[in-house]
Amino acid sequence: MFGTIFKNTLIITLTKTLLLWPLPIIFALMVHNCCSKRVRKVTQTISYLPHLMSVVVVVSIIELFCSQETGLINVILNKLGRDGVYFLGEAKYFRPIYFISDIWVSLGADAVIYIAALSAVDQDCIDAARIDGASKLQRMRYIDIPTILPTIVLLFIMSMGNVLNLGYEKVLLMQNDLNLGVSEIIGTYVYKNGLQSAQYSFSTAVSLFNNVVGLVLVIITNRIAKKASDISLF
């Protein structure tokens, strides 16, 4: 099962790292450049609240929306005269549901670091750019992004170390026999073999493999970042 498990883990983690990674940066820039201070604080608070919920609650909310009989989405589909869809039972829907829910839960929390880094932007530069007629997008491009670039690079390097260390809790709770082909990852495989089947030595070896791959990726990414931007962890 190595090929399937490794592929599923890479697809999920690389999609999160490469495609979903820019979203907190964009969100932080939008919040930071919001004109209303009250709207900025309310938006930041609301976006952070889902991060405080446990994984069990998040998956329960997913089931409330995606249940075949009582889910909100299927209720709307039935009202429109269409048949309900068992979203969690079809493999093609597993990853989209996982990614959408992950964005909802982690967007605000991941943006906190970037919002904090944006507080270091020199206000004199902002005022000078505004006087020179620079638009908000131009101020973001030439002032905000260069200021937080070291933070972006360092967080990206660290995220590469967790490419294979995807948390198993959410995947395990969303997993069933119908979507097992796309939802079985290294984390769930280690859990099943280590805790359920008591194969402690084997599960430890798999975890060690994860850590070695993560260390290699961190070293490679760090060297590339150092040569490209002169920013690195070590």
PDB file of C-alpha atoms in Angstrom:
ATOM      1  CA  MET A   1       0.000   0.000   0.000  1.00  0.00           C
ATOM      2  CA  PHE A   2       3.024   2.289   0.050  1.00  0.00           C
ATOM      3  CA  GLY A   3       2.372   3.804  -3.375  1.00  0.00           C
ATOM      4  CA  THR A   4      -1.267   4.690  -2.663  1.00  0.00           C
ATOM      5  CA  ILE A   5      -0.626   6.010   0.852  1.00  0.00           C
ATOM      6  CA  PHE A   6       2.406   8.043  -0.202  1.00  0.00           C
ATOM      7  CA  LYS A   7       0.535   9.513  -3.193  1.00  0.00           C
ATOM      8  CA  ASN A   8      -2.523  10.454  -1.098  1.00  0.00           C
ATOM      9  CA  THR A   9      -0.332  12.100   1.533  1.00  0.00           C
ATOM     10  CA  LEU A  10       1.645  14.069  -1.042  1.00  0.00           C
ATOM     11  CA  ILE A  11      -1.458  15.256  -2.895  1.00  0.00           C
ATOM     12  CA  ILE A  12      -3.089  16.579   0.261  1.00  0.00           C
ATOM     13  CA  THR A  13       0.004  18.127   1.832  1.00  0.00           C
ATOM     14  CA  LEU A  14       1.448  19.652  -1.354  1.00  0.00           C
ATOM     15  CA  THR A  15      -1.925  21.148  -2.223  1.00  0.00           C
ATOM     16  CA  LYS A  16      -2.122  22.670   1.253  1.00  0.00           C
ATOM     17  CA  THR A  17       1.483  23.897   1.109  1.00  0.00           C
ATOM     18  CA  LEU A  18       1.643  25.251  -2.432  1.00  0.00           C
ATOM     19  CA  LEU A  19      -1.932  26.217  -3.333  1.00  0.00           C
ATOM     20  CA  LEU A  20      -3.528  27.108   0.006  1.00  0.00           C
ATOM     21  CA  TRP A  21      -0.345  28.634   1.477  1.00  0.00           C
ATOM     22  CA  PRO A  22      -0.792  32.068  -0.243  1.00  0.00           C
ATOM     23  CA  LEU A  23      -4.382  32.505   1.023  1.00  0.00           C
ATOM     24  CA  PRO A  24      -3.462  33.612   4.599  1.00  0.00           C
ATOM     25  CA  ILE A  25      -1.002  36.113   3.113  1.00  0.00           C
ATOM     26  CA  ILE A  26      -3.674  37.595   0.831  1.00  0.00           C
ATOM     27  CA  PHE A  27      -6.177  37.647   3.686  1.00  0.00           C
ATOM     28  CA  ALA A  28      -3.688  39.372   6.007  1.00  0.00           C
ATOM     29  CA  LEU A  29      -2.974  42.036   3.384  1.00  0.00           C
ATOM     30  CA  MET A  30      -6.694  42.650   2.930  1.00  0.00           C
ATOM     31  CA  VAL A  31      -7.331  42.922   6.664  1.00  0.00           C
ATOM     32  CA  HIS A  32      -4.300  45.161   7.226  1.00  0.00           C
ATOM     33  CA  ASN A  33      -5.349  47.564   4.462  1.00  0.00           C
ATOM     34  CA  CYS A  34      -9.006  47.722   5.487  1.00  0.00           C
ATOM     35  CA  CYS A  35     -10.095  51.346   5.995  1.00  0.00           C
ATOM     36  CA  SER A  36     -12.336  50.692   8.996  1.00  0.00           C
ATOM     37  CA  LYS A  37     -10.564  49.703  12.206  1.00  0.00           C
ATOM     38  CA  ARG A  38     -13.767  48.141  13.588  1.00  0.00           C
ATOM     39  CA  VAL A  39     -14.334  46.031  10.476  1.00  0.00           C
ATOM     40  CA  ARG A  40     -10.696  44.949  10.607  1.00  0.00           C
ATOM     41  CA  LYS A  41     -10.964  43.747  14.212  1.00  0.00           C
ATOM     42  CA  VAL A  42     -14.327  42.017  13.709  1.00  0.00           C
ATOM     43  CA  THR A  43     -13.129  40.251  10.565  1.00  0.00           C
ATOM     44  CA  GLN A  44      -9.950  39.057  12.253  1.00  0.00           C
ATOM     45  CA  THR A  45     -11.874  37.774  15.270  1.00  0.00           C
ATOM     46  CA  ILE A  46     -14.531  35.955  13.234  1.00  0.00           C
ATOM     47  CA  SER A  47     -11.929  34.341  10.977  1.00  0.00           C
ATOM     48  CA  TYR A  48      -9.965  33.095  13.996  1.00  0.00           C
ATOM     49  CA  LEU A  49     -12.912  31.559  15.882  1.00  0.00           C
ATOM     50  CA  PRO A  50     -13.127  28.280  13.856  1.00  0.00           C
ATOM     51  CA  HIS A  51      -9.532  27.526  14.871  1.00  0.00           C
ATOM     52  CA  LEU A  52     -10.681  27.220  18.496  1.00  0.00           C
ATOM     53  CA  MET A  53     -13.016  24.314  17.707  1.00  0.00           C
ATOM     54  CA  SER A  54     -11.920  20.718  18.091  1.00  0.00           C
ATOM     55  CA  VAL A  55     -11.498  18.474  15.070  1.00  0.00           C
ATOM     56  CA  VAL A  56     -14.517  16.427  16.168  1.00  0.00           C
ATOM     57  CA  VAL A  57     -16.741  19.506  16.091  1.00  0.00           C
ATOM     58  CA  VAL A  58     -15.404  20.521  12.672  1.00  0.00           C
ATOM     59  CA  VAL A  59     -16.106  17.094  11.186  1.00  0.00           C
ATOM     60  CA  SER A  60     -19.573  17.102  12.803  1.00  0.00           C
ATOM     61  CA  ILE A  61     -20.304  20.414  11.068  1.00  0.00           C
ATOM     62  CA  ILE A  62     -19.077  18.921   7.794  1.00  0.00           C
ATOM     63  CA  GLU A  63     -21.498  16.020   8.253  1.00  0.00           C
ATOM     64  CA  LEU A  64     -24.347  18.426   9.018  1.00  0.00           C
ATOM     65  CA  PHE A  65     -23.754  20.071   5.659  1.00  0.00           C
ATOM     66  CA  CYS A  66     -22.886  16.967   3.617  1.00  0.00           C
ATOM     67  CA  SER A  67     -25.149  14.259   5.040  1.00  0.00           C
ATOM     68  CA  GLN A  68     -27.047  12.450   2.291  1.00  0.00           C
ATOM     69  CA  GLU A  69     -30.467  12.672   3.954  1.00  0.00           C
ATOM     70  CA  THR A  70     -30.413  15.646   6.339  1.00  0.00           C
ATOM     71  CA  GLY A  71     -27.424  17.664   5.118  1.00  0.00           C
ATOM     72  CA  LEU A  72     -28.089  21.291   4.269  1.00  0.00           C
ATOM     73  CA  ILE A  73     -26.603  20.977   0.779  1.00  0.00           C
ATOM     74  CA  ASN A  74     -28.758  17.968  -0.085  1.00  0.00           C
ATOM     75  CA  VAL A  75     -31.859  19.621   1.374  1.00  0.00           C
ATOM     76  CA  ILE A  76     -31.294  22.518  -1.032  1.00  0.00           C
ATOM     77  CA  LEU A  77     -30.680  20.095  -3.908  1.00  0.00           C
ATOM     78  CA  ASN A  78     -33.922  18.278  -3.102  1.00  0.00           C
ATOM     79  CA  LYS A  79     -35.815  21.553  -3.059  1.00  0.00           C
ATOM     80  CA  LEU A  80     -34.437  22.239  -6.524  1.00  0.00           C
ATOM     81  CA  GLY A  81     -35.681  18.845  -7.709  1.00  0.00           C
ATOM     82  CA  ARG A  82     -32.295  17.137  -7.800  1.00  0.00           C
ATOM     83  CA  ASP A  83     -31.231  13.893  -6.138  1.00  0.00           C
ATOM     84  CA  GLY A  84     -29.129  14.033  -3.004  1.00  0.00           C
ATOM     85  CA  VAL A  85     -25.426  13.253  -3.124  1.00  0.00           C
ATOM     86  CA  TYR A  86     -23.515  11.275  -0.492  1.00  0.00           C
ATOM     87  CA  PHE A  87     -20.530  13.609  -0.502  1.00  0.00           C
ATOM     88  CA  LEU A  88     -18.485  11.776   2.142  1.00  0.00           C
ATOM     89  CA  GLY A  89     -19.167   8.459   0.429  1.00  0.00           C
ATOM     90  CA  GLU A  90     -17.781   9.430  -2.977  1.00  0.00           C
ATOM     91  CA  ALA A  91     -14.023   9.541  -3.309  1.00  0.00           C
ATOM     92  CA  LYS A  92     -14.001  12.503  -5.727  1.00  0.00           C
ATOM     93  CA  TYR A  93     -15.550  14.798  -3.104  1.00  0.00           C
ATOM     94  CA  PHE A  94     -13.249  13.899  -0.208  1.00  0.00           C
ATOM     95  CA  ARG A  95     -10.328  16.197  -1.058  1.00  0.00           C
ATOM     96  CA  PRO A  96     -12.417  19.269  -2.013  1.00  0.00           C
ATOM     97  CA  ILE A  97     -14.376  18.971   1.247  1.00  0.00           C
ATOM     98  CA  TYR A  98     -11.140  18.537   3.196  1.00  0.00           C
ATOM     99  CA  PHE A  99      -9.507  21.588   1.617  1.00  0.00           C
ATOM    100  CA  ILE A 100     -12.558  23.868   1.912  1.00  0.00           C
ATOM    101  CA  SER A 101     -13.042  22.995   5.578  1.00  0.00           C
ATOM    102  CA  ASP A 102      -9.306  23.381   6.211  1.00  0.00           C
ATOM    103  CA  ILE A 103      -9.359  26.891   4.738  1.00  0.00           C
ATOM    104  CA  TRP A 104     -12.325  27.790   6.927  1.00  0.00           C
ATOM    105  CA  VAL A 105     -10.621  26.513  10.076  1.00  0.00           C
ATOM    106  CA  SER A 106      -7.033  27.684   9.551  1.00  0.00           C
ATOM    107  CA  LEU A 107      -7.253  30.856   7.442  1.00  0.00           C
ATOM    108  CA  GLY A 108      -7.634  33.308  10.322  1.00  0.00           C
ATOM    109  CA  ALA A 109      -5.104  31.570  12.569  1.00  0.00           C
ATOM    110  CA  ASP A 110      -2.464  31.332   9.836  1.00  0.00           C
ATOM    111  CA  ALA A 111      -2.981  34.999   8.957  1.00  0.00           C
ATOM    112  CA  VAL A 112      -2.266  36.182  12.510  1.00  0.00           C
ATOM    113  CA  ILE A 113       1.514  35.930  12.062  1.00  0.00           C
ATOM    114  CA  TYR A 114       1.408  37.897   8.813  1.00  0.00           C
ATOM    115  CA  ILE A 115      -0.876  40.538  10.324  1.00  0.00           C
ATOM    116  CA  ALA A 116       1.579  40.905  13.208  1.00  0.00           C
ATOM    117  CA  ALA A 117       4.470  41.221  10.737  1.00  0.00           C
ATOM    118  CA  LEU A 118       2.558  43.891   8.801  1.00  0.00           C
ATOM    119  CA  SER A 119       2.403  46.009  11.948  1.00  0.00           C
ATOM    120  CA  ALA A 120       6.130  46.629  11.416  1.00  0.00           C
ATOM    121  CA  VAL A 121       5.501  48.427   8.120  1.00  0.00           C
ATOM    122  CA  ASP A 122       6.953  51.938   8.256  1.00  0.00           C
ATOM    123  CA  GLN A 123       4.018  54.360   8.345  1.00  0.00           C
ATOM    124  CA  ASP A 124       6.192  57.102   6.848  1.00  0.00           C
ATOM    125  CA  CYS A 125       6.655  54.995   3.722  1.00  0.00           C
ATOM    126  CA  ILE A 126       2.890  54.453   3.511  1.00  0.00           C
ATOM    127  CA  ASP A 127       2.214  58.181   3.850  1.00  0.00           C
ATOM    128  CA  ALA A 128       4.864  59.044   1.264  1.00  0.00           C
ATOM    129  CA  ALA A 129       3.452  56.498  -1.187  1.00  0.00           C
ATOM    130  CA  ARG A 130      -0.054  57.823  -0.633  1.00  0.00           C
ATOM    131  CA  ILE A 131       1.107  61.394  -1.312  1.00  0.00           C
ATOM    132  CA  ASP A 132       2.831  60.207  -4.497  1.00  0.00           C
ATOM    133  CA  GLY A 133      -0.494  58.755  -5.668  1.00  0.00           C
ATOM    134  CA  ALA A 134       0.201  55.056  -5.128  1.00  0.00           C
ATOM    135  CA  SER A 135      -2.892  52.881  -5.006  1.00  0.00           C
ATOM    136  CA  LYS A 136      -3.552  50.260  -2.336  1.00  0.00           C
ATOM    137  CA  LEU A 137      -2.391  47.473  -4.630  1.00  0.00           C
ATOM    138  CA  GLN A 138       0.828  49.348  -5.355  1.00  0.00           C
ATOM    139  CA  ARG A 139       1.432  49.937  -1.643  1.00  0.00           C
ATOM    140  CA  MET A 140       0.874  46.238  -0.990  1.00  0.00           C
ATOM    141  CA  ARG A 141       3.269  45.257  -3.760  1.00  0.00           C
ATOM    142  CA  TYR A 142       6.109  47.650  -3.056  1.00  0.00           C
ATOM    143  CA  ILE A 143       5.857  48.190   0.727  1.00  0.00           C
ATOM    144  CA  ASP A 144       3.789  45.540   2.535  1.00  0.00           C
ATOM    145  CA  ILE A 145       4.997  42.396   0.754  1.00  0.00           C
ATOM    146  CA  PRO A 146       8.746  43.281   0.905  1.00  0.00           C
ATOM    147  CA  THR A 147       8.334  43.988   4.631  1.00  0.00           C
ATOM    148  CA  ILE A 148       6.836  40.572   5.419  1.00  0.00           C
ATOM    149  CA  LEU A 149       8.888  38.639   2.841  1.00  0.00           C
ATOM    150  CA  PRO A 150      11.326  37.221   5.454  1.00  0.00           C
ATOM    151  CA  THR A 151       8.364  35.945   7.481  1.00  0.00           C
ATOM    152  CA  ILE A 152       6.800  34.389   4.375  1.00  0.00           C
ATOM    153  CA  VAL A 153      10.011  32.603   3.402  1.00  0.00           C
ATOM    154  CA  LEU A 154      10.759  31.302   6.902  1.00  0.00           C
ATOM    155  CA  LEU A 155       7.229  29.955   7.394  1.00  0.00           C
ATOM    156  CA  PHE A 156       7.332  28.299   3.985  1.00  0.00           C
ATOM    157  CA  ILE A 157      10.629  26.581   4.827  1.00  0.00           C
ATOM    158  CA  MET A 158       9.202  25.268   8.089  1.00  0.00           C
ATOM    159  CA  SER A 159       6.010  24.108   6.399  1.00  0.00           C
ATOM    160  CA  MET A 160       8.045  21.957   4.011  1.00  0.00           C
ATOM    161  CA  GLY A 161       9.276  19.977   7.009  1.00  0.00           C
ATOM    162  CA  ASN A 162       5.697  18.861   7.662  1.00  0.00           C
ATOM    163  CA  VAL A 163       4.906  17.733   4.121  1.00  0.00           C
ATOM    164  CA  LEU A 164       4.431  14.117   5.203  1.00  0.00           C
ATOM    165  CA  ASN A 165       3.429  14.840   8.822  1.00  0.00           C
ATOM    166  CA  LEU A 166      -0.208  15.503   8.024  1.00  0.00           C
ATOM    167  CA  GLY A 167      -2.417  15.235  11.100  1.00  0.00           C
ATOM    168  CA  TYR A 168      -4.477  12.072  10.979  1.00  0.00           C
ATOM    169  CA  GLU A 169      -7.396  13.083  13.240  1.00  0.00           C
ATOM    170  CA  LYS A 170      -9.521  14.963  10.716  1.00  0.00           C
ATOM    171  CA  VAL A 171      -8.804  12.522   7.890  1.00  0.00           C
ATOM    172  CA  LEU A 172      -9.607   9.561  10.139  1.00  0.00           C
ATOM    173  CA  LEU A 173     -12.933  11.065  11.210  1.00  0.00           C
ATOM    174  CA  MET A 174     -13.911  11.791   7.591  1.00  0.00           C
ATOM    175  CA  GLN A 175     -12.745   8.394   6.412  1.00  0.00           C
ATOM    176  CA  ASN A 176     -14.989   5.470   5.505  1.00  0.00           C
ATOM    177  CA  ASP A 177     -14.790   2.352   3.337  1.00  0.00           C
ATOM    178  CA  LEU A 178     -16.105   4.199   0.283  1.00  0.00           C
ATOM    179  CA  ASN A 179     -13.435   6.922   0.205  1.00  0.00           C
ATOM    180  CA  LEU A 180     -10.574   4.862   1.635  1.00  0.00           C
ATOM    181  CA  GLY A 181      -8.721   4.848  -1.696  1.00  0.00           C
ATOM    182  CA  VAL A 182      -8.088   8.615  -1.538  1.00  0.00           C
ATOM    183  CA  SER A 183      -8.211   9.201   2.224  1.00  0.00           C
ATOM    184  CA  GLU A 184      -5.709   6.661   3.522  1.00  0.00           C
ATOM    185  CA  ILE A 185      -2.556   8.646   4.378  1.00  0.00           C
ATOM    186  CA  ILE A 186       0.620   7.896   6.301  1.00  0.00           C
ATOM    187  CA  GLY A 187      -0.822   9.341   9.531  1.00  0.00           C
ATOM    188  CA  THR A 188      -3.923   7.132   9.506  1.00  0.00           C
ATOM    189  CA  TYR A 189      -1.846   4.127   8.453  1.00  0.00           C
ATOM    190  CA  VAL A 190       0.526   4.624  11.398  1.00  0.00           C
ATOM    191  CA  TYR A 191      -2.440   5.044  13.774  1.00  0.00           C
ATOM    192  CA  LYS A 192      -4.122   1.841  12.606  1.00  0.00           C
ATOM    193  CA  ASN A 193      -0.952  -0.234  12.692  1.00  0.00           C
ATOM    194  CA  GLY A 194       0.521   1.282  15.819  1.00  0.00           C
ATOM    195  CA  LEU A 195      -2.431   1.715  18.166  1.00  0.00           C
ATOM    196  CA  GLN A 196      -5.057  -0.633  16.766  1.00  0.00           C
ATOM    197  CA  SER A 197      -2.844  -3.503  15.590  1.00  0.00           C
ATOM    198  CA  ALA A 198      -0.080  -2.952  18.187  1.00  0.00           C
ATOM    199  CA  GLN A 199       2.706  -3.054  15.573  1.00  0.00           C
ATOM    200  CA  TYR A 200       4.763  -0.521  17.465  1.00  0.00           C
ATOM    201  CA  SER A 201       8.120  -1.170  15.786  1.00  0.00           C
ATOM    202  CA  PHE A 202       6.659  -0.912  12.291  1.00  0.00           C
ATOM    203  CA  SER A 203       4.718   2.278  13.017  1.00  0.00           C
ATOM    204  CA  THR A 204       7.826   3.822  14.603  1.00  0.00           C
ATOM    205  CA  ALA A 205       9.814   3.029  11.461  1.00  0.00           C
ATOM    206  CA  VAL A 206       7.163   4.722   9.292  1.00  0.00           C
ATOM    207  CA  SER A 207       7.211   7.802  11.536  1.00  0.00           C
ATOM    208  CA  LEU A 208      11.011   7.897  11.315  1.00  0.00           C
ATOM    209  CA  PHE A 209      10.710   7.803   7.525  1.00  0.00           C
ATOM    210  CA  ASN A 210       8.416  10.871   7.734  1.00  0.00           C
ATOM    211  CA  ASN A 211      10.902  12.766   9.870  1.00  0.00           C
ATOM    212  CA  VAL A 212      13.866  11.955   7.612  1.00  0.00           C
ATOM    213  CA  VAL A 213      11.987  13.110   4.497  1.00  0.00           C
ATOM    214  CA  GLY A 214      10.880  16.277   6.313  1.00  0.00           C
ATOM    215  CA  LEU A 215      14.454  17.056   7.393  1.00  0.00           C
ATOM    216  CA  VAL A 216      15.749  16.608   3.831  1.00  0.00           C
ATOM    217  CA  LEU A 217      13.039  18.878   2.431  1.00  0.00           C
ATOM    218  CA  VAL A 218      13.790  21.579   5.015  1.00  0.00           C
ATOM    219  CA  ILE A 219      17.508  21.515   4.147  1.00  0.00           C
ATOM    220  CA  ILE A 220      16.811  21.664   0.396  1.00  0.00           C
ATOM    221  CA  THR A 221      14.215  24.437   0.714  1.00  0.00           C
ATOM    222  CA  ASN A 222      16.465  26.393   3.053  1.00  0.00           C
ATOM    223  CA  ARG A 223      19.368  26.283   0.576  1.00  0.00           C
ATOM    224  CA  ILE A 224      17.143  27.361  -2.323  1.00  0.00           C
ATOM    225  CA  ALA A 225      15.701  30.252  -0.295  1.00  0.00           C
ATOM    226  CA  LYS A 226      19.166  31.334   0.811  1.00  0.00           C
ATOM    227  CA  LYS A 227      20.449  31.481  -2.758  1.00  0.00           C
ATOM    228  CA  ALA A 228      17.296  33.117  -4.151  1.00  0.00           C
ATOM    229  CA  SER A 229      16.569  35.726  -1.479  1.00  0.00           C
ATOM    230  CA  ASP A 230      19.405  35.505   1.087  1.00  0.00           C
ATOM    231  CA  ILE A 231      16.792  34.530   3.712  1.00  0.00           C
ATOM    232  CA  SER A 232      17.183  31.245   5.565  1.00  0.00           C
ATOM    233  CA  LEU A 233      16.640  29.452   8.841  1.00  0.00           C
ATOM    234  CA  PHE A 234      20.305  28.508   9.210  1.00  0.00           C
TER     235      PHE A 234
END
